[in-house]
Amino acid sequence: MAGHSKWANIRHRKGAQDSKRGKIFTKIIKEITVSARLGGGDQDSNPRLRKAVSNARSNNMPQDNIIRAIKKGTGELEGVKYEEMSYEGYGPNGIAIYIEVITDNKNRTVSEIRHILNKNNGSLAEPGSVSWMFERKGEIIISDYNGDEEKLFDDILESGAIDFERSSSNVFVTTNQSDLMSVKDRLEEKGYILKATDLVMAPKSTQEVNGEDQEKIINLMETIDNHDDVNQVYSNFSISSEN
């Protein structure tokens, strides 16, 4: 797994733990609400909402919760008004960090994010400082695949994906942003079990870290990710397979 940050693995393992305490439900509801507000409540014409609802169902969210979140987004029900924001910063060793939040109080959120970064040998940066180091891609995670490697390779490429990478337990499939949902549908038609389907900010290149630095960076990423308003956090660090 040389060259892969392992953060995606850590993040999705954390997701399974978060779901037990309900934290992931809160984040999904925010995403559904914002998606419906920005693009309307029809999943067929709103790909972002469709993805958010798919994520909710894969995490066993009750249908009533999904419907209420959509109606709050479209204004059919009263609810908290959320804003989407992004923050950029640096972590230990100068690694780049890109943070996406959904918040009802941006002043509170930026203050708390700044505090987390400062406390963990990082700093908040000006807009545009690190965003150029990332590009929007689709990411699909196939869970627990133990089948034929050649068939997997052929199926992924035939589905329209542009790359994939294996870890010990998951297969990470990369797509162009516009192809995410069509690739997802094709992989499901072929019988693959998908753990997650997301639009992500993928680093254009990575910076390898080792030893104590990797623990500091992972702890910082987890602390940011645990913040209630944080929807996603990305970085350009990588950990070699020897670690």
mmCIF file of C-alpha atoms in Angstrom, residues 41-237:
data_model
loop_
_atom_site.group_PDB
_atom_site.id
_atom_site.type_symbol
_atom_site.label_atom_id
_atom_site.label_comp_id
_atom_site.label_asym_id
_atom_site.label_seq_id
_atom_site.Cartn_x
_atom_site.Cartn_y
_atom_site.Cartn_z
ATOM 1 C CA GLY A 41 -35.811 17.354 -3.104
ATOM 2 C CA ASP A 42 -35.958 15.186 -6.249
ATOM 3 C CA GLN A 43 -33.159 12.612 -6.169
ATOM 4 C CA ASP A 44 -33.409 11.953 -9.911
ATOM 5 C CA SER A 45 -32.463 15.542 -10.720
ATOM 6 C CA ASN A 46 -30.179 16.084 -7.710
ATOM 7 C CA PRO A 47 -27.180 13.692 -7.810
ATOM 8 C CA ARG A 48 -25.731 15.056 -4.593
ATOM 9 C CA LEU A 49 -28.967 14.342 -2.723
ATOM 10 C CA ARG A 50 -29.147 10.893 -4.277
ATOM 11 C CA LYS A 51 -25.638 10.140 -3.002
ATOM 12 C CA ALA A 52 -26.461 11.452 0.483
ATOM 13 C CA VAL A 53 -29.630 9.349 0.686
ATOM 14 C CA SER A 54 -27.729 6.298 -0.551
ATOM 15 C CA ASN A 55 -25.174 6.883 2.202
ATOM 16 C CA ALA A 56 -27.969 7.215 4.763
ATOM 17 C CA ARG A 57 -29.537 3.928 3.698
ATOM 18 C CA SER A 58 -26.201 2.099 3.752
ATOM 19 C CA ASN A 59 -25.885 3.245 7.371
ATOM 20 C CA ASN A 60 -29.413 1.981 8.153
ATOM 21 C CA MET A 61 -30.919 5.400 8.779
ATOM 22 C CA PRO A 62 -34.721 5.193 9.197
ATOM 23 C CA GLN A 63 -36.684 6.397 6.168
ATOM 24 C CA ASP A 64 -38.619 8.899 8.315
ATOM 25 C CA ASN A 65 -35.357 10.623 9.271
ATOM 26 C CA ILE A 66 -34.344 10.862 5.612
ATOM 27 C CA ILE A 67 -37.708 12.331 4.553
ATOM 28 C CA ARG A 68 -37.656 14.889 7.398
ATOM 29 C CA ALA A 69 -34.132 15.992 6.479
ATOM 30 C CA ILE A 70 -35.150 16.469 2.828
ATOM 31 C CA LYS A 71 -38.250 18.459 3.811
ATOM 32 C CA LYS A 72 -36.193 20.686 6.122
ATOM 33 C CA GLY A 73 -33.854 21.354 3.224
ATOM 34 C CA THR A 74 -36.648 22.237 0.795
ATOM 35 C CA GLY A 75 -38.411 24.373 3.400
ATOM 36 C CA GLU A 76 -41.465 22.124 3.773
ATOM 37 C CA LEU A 77 -40.535 21.720 7.440
ATOM 38 C CA GLU A 78 -38.891 24.240 9.741
ATOM 39 C CA GLY A 79 -35.315 23.492 10.673
ATOM 40 C CA VAL A 80 -31.852 24.834 11.407
ATOM 41 C CA LYS A 81 -30.280 26.832 8.573
ATOM 42 C CA TYR A 82 -26.935 25.278 7.696
ATOM 43 C CA GLU A 83 -24.103 26.776 5.666
ATOM 44 C CA GLU A 84 -21.327 24.984 3.819
ATOM 45 C CA MET A 85 -17.823 26.287 4.428
ATOM 46 C CA SER A 86 -14.308 25.087 3.686
ATOM 47 C CA TYR A 87 -11.130 25.796 5.620
ATOM 48 C CA GLU A 88 -7.514 25.252 4.676
ATOM 49 C CA GLY A 89 -4.545 24.703 6.921
ATOM 50 C CA TYR A 90 -1.254 23.048 7.661
ATOM 51 C CA GLY A 91 -0.367 20.240 10.027
ATOM 52 C CA PRO A 92 2.913 18.903 11.413
ATOM 53 C CA ASN A 93 5.715 18.790 8.817
ATOM 54 C CA GLY A 94 3.792 21.308 6.706
ATOM 55 C CA ILE A 95 1.283 18.756 5.399
ATOM 56 C CA ALA A 96 -1.745 20.313 3.671
ATOM 57 C CA ILE A 97 -5.207 19.941 5.226
ATOM 58 C CA TYR A 98 -8.524 20.742 3.518
ATOM 59 C CA ILE A 99 -11.632 20.779 5.729
ATOM 60 C CA GLU A 100 -15.289 20.831 4.636
ATOM 61 C CA VAL A 101 -17.880 21.788 7.245
ATOM 62 C CA ILE A 102 -21.641 22.176 7.488
ATOM 63 C CA THR A 103 -22.457 24.624 10.258
ATOM 64 C CA ASP A 104 -25.195 26.795 11.726
ATOM 65 C CA ASN A 105 -22.599 29.193 13.201
ATOM 66 C CA LYS A 106 -19.520 29.787 11.053
ATOM 67 C CA ASN A 107 -17.829 32.079 13.601
ATOM 68 C CA ARG A 108 -17.975 29.367 16.259
ATOM 69 C CA THR A 109 -16.779 26.699 13.850
ATOM 70 C CA VAL A 110 -13.756 28.583 12.477
ATOM 71 C CA SER A 111 -12.685 29.488 16.007
ATOM 72 C CA GLU A 112 -12.847 25.859 17.115
ATOM 73 C CA ILE A 113 -11.048 24.564 14.006
ATOM 74 C CA ARG A 114 -8.283 27.144 14.508
ATOM 75 C CA HIS A 115 -7.922 26.037 18.141
ATOM 76 C CA ILE A 116 -7.621 22.359 17.135
ATOM 77 C CA LEU A 117 -4.932 23.137 14.556
ATOM 78 C CA ASN A 118 -2.931 25.399 16.878
ATOM 79 C CA LYS A 119 -3.060 22.834 19.677
ATOM 80 C CA ASN A 120 -1.692 20.108 17.379
ATOM 81 C CA ASN A 121 1.313 21.848 15.769
ATOM 82 C CA GLY A 122 -0.764 23.135 12.878
ATOM 83 C CA SER A 123 -2.197 26.433 11.686
ATOM 84 C CA LEU A 124 -5.188 27.809 9.801
ATOM 85 C CA ALA A 125 -4.254 29.198 6.375
ATOM 86 C CA GLU A 126 -5.731 31.728 3.975
ATOM 87 C CA PRO A 127 -8.277 30.533 1.365
ATOM 88 C CA GLY A 128 -6.462 29.152 -1.670
ATOM 89 C CA SER A 129 -3.311 28.254 0.250
ATOM 90 C CA VAL A 130 -3.702 24.491 -0.138
ATOM 91 C CA SER A 131 -6.879 23.893 -2.172
ATOM 92 C CA TRP A 132 -4.821 23.917 -5.393
ATOM 93 C CA MET A 133 -3.036 20.785 -4.131
ATOM 94 C CA PHE A 134 -6.297 18.789 -4.355
ATOM 95 C CA GLU A 135 -8.822 17.911 -7.061
ATOM 96 C CA ARG A 136 -12.409 16.707 -6.820
ATOM 97 C CA LYS A 137 -12.801 13.001 -7.588
ATOM 98 C CA GLY A 138 -15.298 10.235 -6.939
ATOM 99 C CA GLU A 139 -14.367 7.505 -4.468
ATOM 100 C CA ILE A 140 -16.112 4.151 -4.100
ATOM 101 C CA ILE A 141 -15.068 1.606 -1.500
ATOM 102 C CA ILE A 142 -15.687 -2.085 -2.169
ATOM 103 C CA SER A 143 -15.657 -4.011 1.091
ATOM 104 C CA ASP A 144 -14.253 -7.454 1.868
ATOM 105 C CA TYR A 145 -13.531 -8.584 -1.700
ATOM 106 C CA ASN A 146 -11.737 -11.929 -1.860
ATOM 107 C CA GLY A 147 -12.483 -12.895 -5.456
ATOM 108 C CA ASP A 148 -10.434 -13.094 -8.627
ATOM 109 C CA GLU A 149 -8.028 -10.166 -9.017
ATOM 110 C CA GLU A 150 -8.175 -10.104 -12.821
ATOM 111 C CA LYS A 151 -11.991 -10.073 -12.839
ATOM 112 C CA LEU A 152 -11.958 -7.231 -10.312
ATOM 113 C CA PHE A 153 -9.570 -5.237 -12.509
ATOM 114 C CA ASP A 154 -11.687 -5.799 -15.632
ATOM 115 C CA ASP A 155 -14.984 -4.990 -13.895
ATOM 116 C CA ILE A 156 -13.657 -1.753 -12.404
ATOM 117 C CA LEU A 157 -12.272 -0.480 -15.695
ATOM 118 C CA GLU A 158 -15.408 -1.535 -17.619
ATOM 119 C CA SER A 159 -17.522 0.383 -15.114
ATOM 120 C CA GLY A 160 -15.856 3.647 -16.171
ATOM 121 C CA ALA A 161 -13.501 4.131 -13.210
ATOM 122 C CA ILE A 162 -10.073 5.680 -13.745
ATOM 123 C CA ASP A 163 -8.043 3.935 -11.022
ATOM 124 C CA PHE A 164 -8.231 1.609 -8.046
ATOM 125 C CA GLU A 165 -6.076 0.540 -5.129
ATOM 126 C CA ARG A 166 -6.297 -2.405 -2.754
ATOM 127 C CA SER A 167 -5.763 -2.399 0.984
ATOM 128 C CA SER A 168 -5.893 -5.383 3.298
ATOM 129 C CA SER A 169 -9.686 -5.237 3.599
ATOM 130 C CA ASN A 170 -11.039 -2.769 1.018
ATOM 131 C CA VAL A 171 -10.750 -1.760 -2.624
ATOM 132 C CA PHE A 172 -10.638 2.007 -3.246
ATOM 133 C CA VAL A 173 -12.042 2.910 -6.670
ATOM 134 C CA THR A 174 -11.395 6.379 -8.129
ATOM 135 C CA THR A 175 -13.703 7.992 -10.688
ATOM 136 C CA ASN A 176 -14.069 11.306 -12.426
ATOM 137 C CA GLN A 177 -16.424 13.564 -10.482
ATOM 138 C CA SER A 178 -19.221 13.365 -13.056
ATOM 139 C CA ASP A 179 -19.021 9.563 -13.353
ATOM 140 C CA LEU A 180 -19.355 8.646 -9.669
ATOM 141 C CA MET A 181 -22.987 7.513 -9.581
ATOM 142 C CA SER A 182 -22.888 5.704 -12.930
ATOM 143 C CA VAL A 183 -19.784 3.744 -11.839
ATOM 144 C CA LYS A 184 -21.495 2.961 -8.527
ATOM 145 C CA ASP A 185 -24.577 1.612 -10.321
ATOM 146 C CA ARG A 186 -22.491 -0.550 -12.663
ATOM 147 C CA LEU A 187 -20.448 -2.057 -9.835
ATOM 148 C CA GLU A 188 -23.618 -2.858 -7.878
ATOM 149 C CA GLU A 189 -25.103 -4.480 -10.985
ATOM 150 C CA LYS A 190 -22.018 -6.718 -11.095
ATOM 151 C CA GLY A 191 -22.701 -7.799 -7.509
ATOM 152 C CA TYR A 192 -20.052 -5.866 -5.601
ATOM 153 C CA ILE A 193 -20.837 -4.800 -2.021
ATOM 154 C CA LEU A 194 -20.076 -1.099 -1.622
ATOM 155 C CA LYS A 195 -19.141 0.328 1.754
ATOM 156 C CA ALA A 196 -19.151 3.994 0.715
ATOM 157 C CA THR A 197 -19.686 6.313 -2.252
ATOM 158 C CA ASP A 198 -18.296 9.830 -1.907
ATOM 159 C CA LEU A 199 -17.058 12.879 -3.722
ATOM 160 C CA VAL A 200 -13.645 13.595 -2.239
ATOM 161 C CA MET A 201 -10.791 16.071 -2.532
ATOM 162 C CA ALA A 202 -7.942 13.851 -3.684
ATOM 163 C CA PRO A 203 -4.357 15.117 -3.312
ATOM 164 C CA LYS A 204 -2.540 15.646 -6.617
ATOM 165 C CA SER A 205 0.654 14.427 -4.942
ATOM 166 C CA THR A 206 1.518 13.166 -1.469
ATOM 167 C CA GLN A 207 4.113 13.893 1.197
ATOM 168 C CA GLU A 208 5.434 10.840 3.033
ATOM 169 C CA VAL A 209 5.683 10.939 6.826
ATOM 170 C CA ASN A 210 7.254 8.444 9.206
ATOM 171 C CA GLY A 211 7.691 7.605 12.869
ATOM 172 C CA GLU A 212 6.238 9.951 15.473
ATOM 173 C CA ASP A 213 5.116 12.443 12.836
ATOM 174 C CA GLN A 214 2.568 10.015 11.385
ATOM 175 C CA GLU A 215 0.951 9.533 14.808
ATOM 176 C CA LYS A 216 0.766 13.296 15.355
ATOM 177 C CA ILE A 217 -0.827 13.819 11.951
ATOM 178 C CA ILE A 218 -3.330 10.973 12.310
ATOM 179 C CA ASN A 219 -4.307 12.234 15.786
ATOM 180 C CA LEU A 220 -4.831 15.725 14.353
ATOM 181 C CA MET A 221 -6.930 14.390 11.464
ATOM 182 C CA GLU A 222 -9.070 12.327 13.843
ATOM 183 C CA THR A 223 -9.574 15.306 16.166
ATOM 184 C CA ILE A 224 -10.720 17.480 13.257
ATOM 185 C CA ASP A 225 -12.947 14.705 11.900
ATOM 186 C CA ASN A 226 -14.572 14.268 15.318
ATOM 187 C CA HIS A 227 -15.752 17.886 15.356
ATOM 188 C CA ASP A 228 -19.544 17.918 15.034
ATOM 189 C CA ASP A 229 -19.544 20.449 12.178
ATOM 190 C CA VAL A 230 -16.878 18.735 10.061
ATOM 191 C CA ASN A 231 -18.291 16.860 7.085
ATOM 192 C CA GLN A 232 -14.986 15.730 5.543
ATOM 193 C CA VAL A 233 -11.291 16.342 6.134
ATOM 194 C CA TYR A 234 -8.535 15.609 3.609
ATOM 195 C CA SER A 235 -4.764 15.719 3.636
ATOM 196 C CA ASN A 236 -1.826 15.059 1.329
ATOM 197 C CA PHE A 237 0.220 12.931 3.738
#
